């Protein structure tokens, strides 16, 4: 699991959306789902950079599972 320190380090890239692999981004999002501190940090950063908040609805567990499985499958190639 990622730690808050990682989130703040990667927050720029997360907001920018370019420099992260899908897996990295997913791990970050997963942390953001559970950590309101980082969520607020990213939201503020995003606002600071003039980005409108994108989909902020939390993923449901089942959906998260499905995405993780999909990721694993795509890594297998
Ligand atoms: Zn955190």
Short mmCIF file of C-alpha atoms and ligand atoms in Angstrom, two decimals:
data_model
loop_
_atom_site.label_atom_id
_atom_site.label_comp_id
_atom_site.label_asym_id
_atom_site.label_seq_id
_atom_site.Cartn_x
_atom_site.Cartn_y
_atom_site.Cartn_z
CA UNK A 1 0.00 0.00 0.00
CA UNK A 2 1.16 3.46 -0.78
CA UNK A 3 1.86 5.87 2.00
CA UNK A 4 0.82 9.48 2.23
CA UNK A 5 4.37 10.52 1.43
CA UNK A 6 4.12 8.80 -1.92
CA UNK A 7 0.89 10.54 -2.69
CA UNK A 8 2.32 13.97 -2.11
CA UNK A 9 5.32 13.05 -4.20
CA UNK A 10 3.19 11.81 -7.06
CA UNK A 11 0.34 14.28 -6.72
CA UNK A 12 1.70 16.52 -9.44
CA UNK A 13 1.81 13.67 -11.89
CA UNK A 14 -1.59 12.46 -10.80
CA UNK A 15 -3.18 15.81 -11.43
CA UNK A 16 -1.29 16.22 -14.64
CA UNK A 17 -2.28 12.71 -15.61
CA UNK A 18 0.61 12.07 -17.94
CA UNK A 19 3.64 10.75 -16.13
CA UNK A 20 2.01 7.80 -14.41
CA UNK A 21 1.40 4.29 -15.51
CA UNK A 22 -2.14 3.01 -15.24
CA UNK A 23 -1.16 0.88 -12.31
CA UNK A 24 0.49 3.74 -10.47
CA UNK A 25 -2.47 5.95 -11.03
CA UNK A 26 -4.78 3.26 -9.80
CA UNK A 27 -2.72 2.74 -6.67
CA UNK A 28 -2.83 6.45 -6.00
CA UNK A 29 -6.56 6.59 -6.54
CA UNK A 30 -6.99 3.65 -4.25
CA UNK A 31 -5.13 5.48 -1.53
CA UNK A 32 -7.16 8.60 -2.15
CA UNK A 33 -10.32 6.60 -1.66
CA UNK A 34 -9.23 5.69 1.82
CA UNK A 35 -7.32 8.76 2.89
CA UNK A 36 -9.17 11.98 3.17
CA UNK A 37 -6.02 13.93 3.91
CA UNK A 38 -4.48 13.05 0.61
CA UNK A 39 -7.80 13.48 -1.11
CA UNK A 40 -7.95 17.01 0.11
CA UNK A 41 -4.33 17.59 -0.82
CA UNK A 42 -4.88 16.44 -4.38
CA UNK A 43 -8.11 18.37 -4.66
CA UNK A 44 -6.41 21.54 -3.55
CA UNK A 45 -3.53 20.93 -5.88
CA UNK A 46 -5.92 20.36 -8.71
CA UNK A 47 -7.82 23.53 -7.92
CA UNK A 48 -4.55 25.35 -7.70
CA UNK A 49 -3.63 24.20 -11.17
CA UNK A 50 -7.01 25.16 -12.49
CA UNK A 51 -8.23 21.67 -13.20
CA UNK A 52 -11.86 20.93 -12.70
CA UNK A 53 -12.46 17.94 -10.48
CA UNK A 54 -13.00 14.88 -12.55
CA UNK A 55 -14.89 11.77 -11.51
CA UNK A 56 -14.71 11.83 -7.76
CA UNK A 57 -17.23 9.17 -6.98
CA UNK A 58 -15.68 6.43 -4.91
CA UNK A 59 -15.30 3.08 -6.52
CA UNK A 60 -17.26 0.29 -5.04
CA UNK A 61 -15.38 -2.72 -3.78
CA UNK A 62 -16.67 -4.99 -6.50
CA UNK A 63 -15.71 -2.53 -9.15
CA UNK A 64 -12.29 -2.07 -7.63
CA UNK A 65 -11.78 -5.82 -7.69
CA UNK A 66 -12.79 -5.97 -11.30
CA UNK A 67 -10.37 -3.23 -12.23
CA UNK A 68 -7.56 -4.88 -10.33
CA UNK A 69 -8.21 -8.14 -12.10
CA UNK A 70 -8.25 -6.36 -15.41
CA UNK A 71 -4.95 -4.72 -14.59
CA UNK A 72 -3.41 -8.04 -13.67
CA UNK A 73 -4.65 -9.54 -16.88
CA UNK A 74 -3.21 -6.73 -18.96
CA UNK A 75 0.13 -7.10 -17.19
CA UNK A 76 0.25 -10.74 -18.22
CA UNK A 77 0.89 -10.07 -21.89
ZN1 LIG B 1 -2.77 9.56 2.58
#
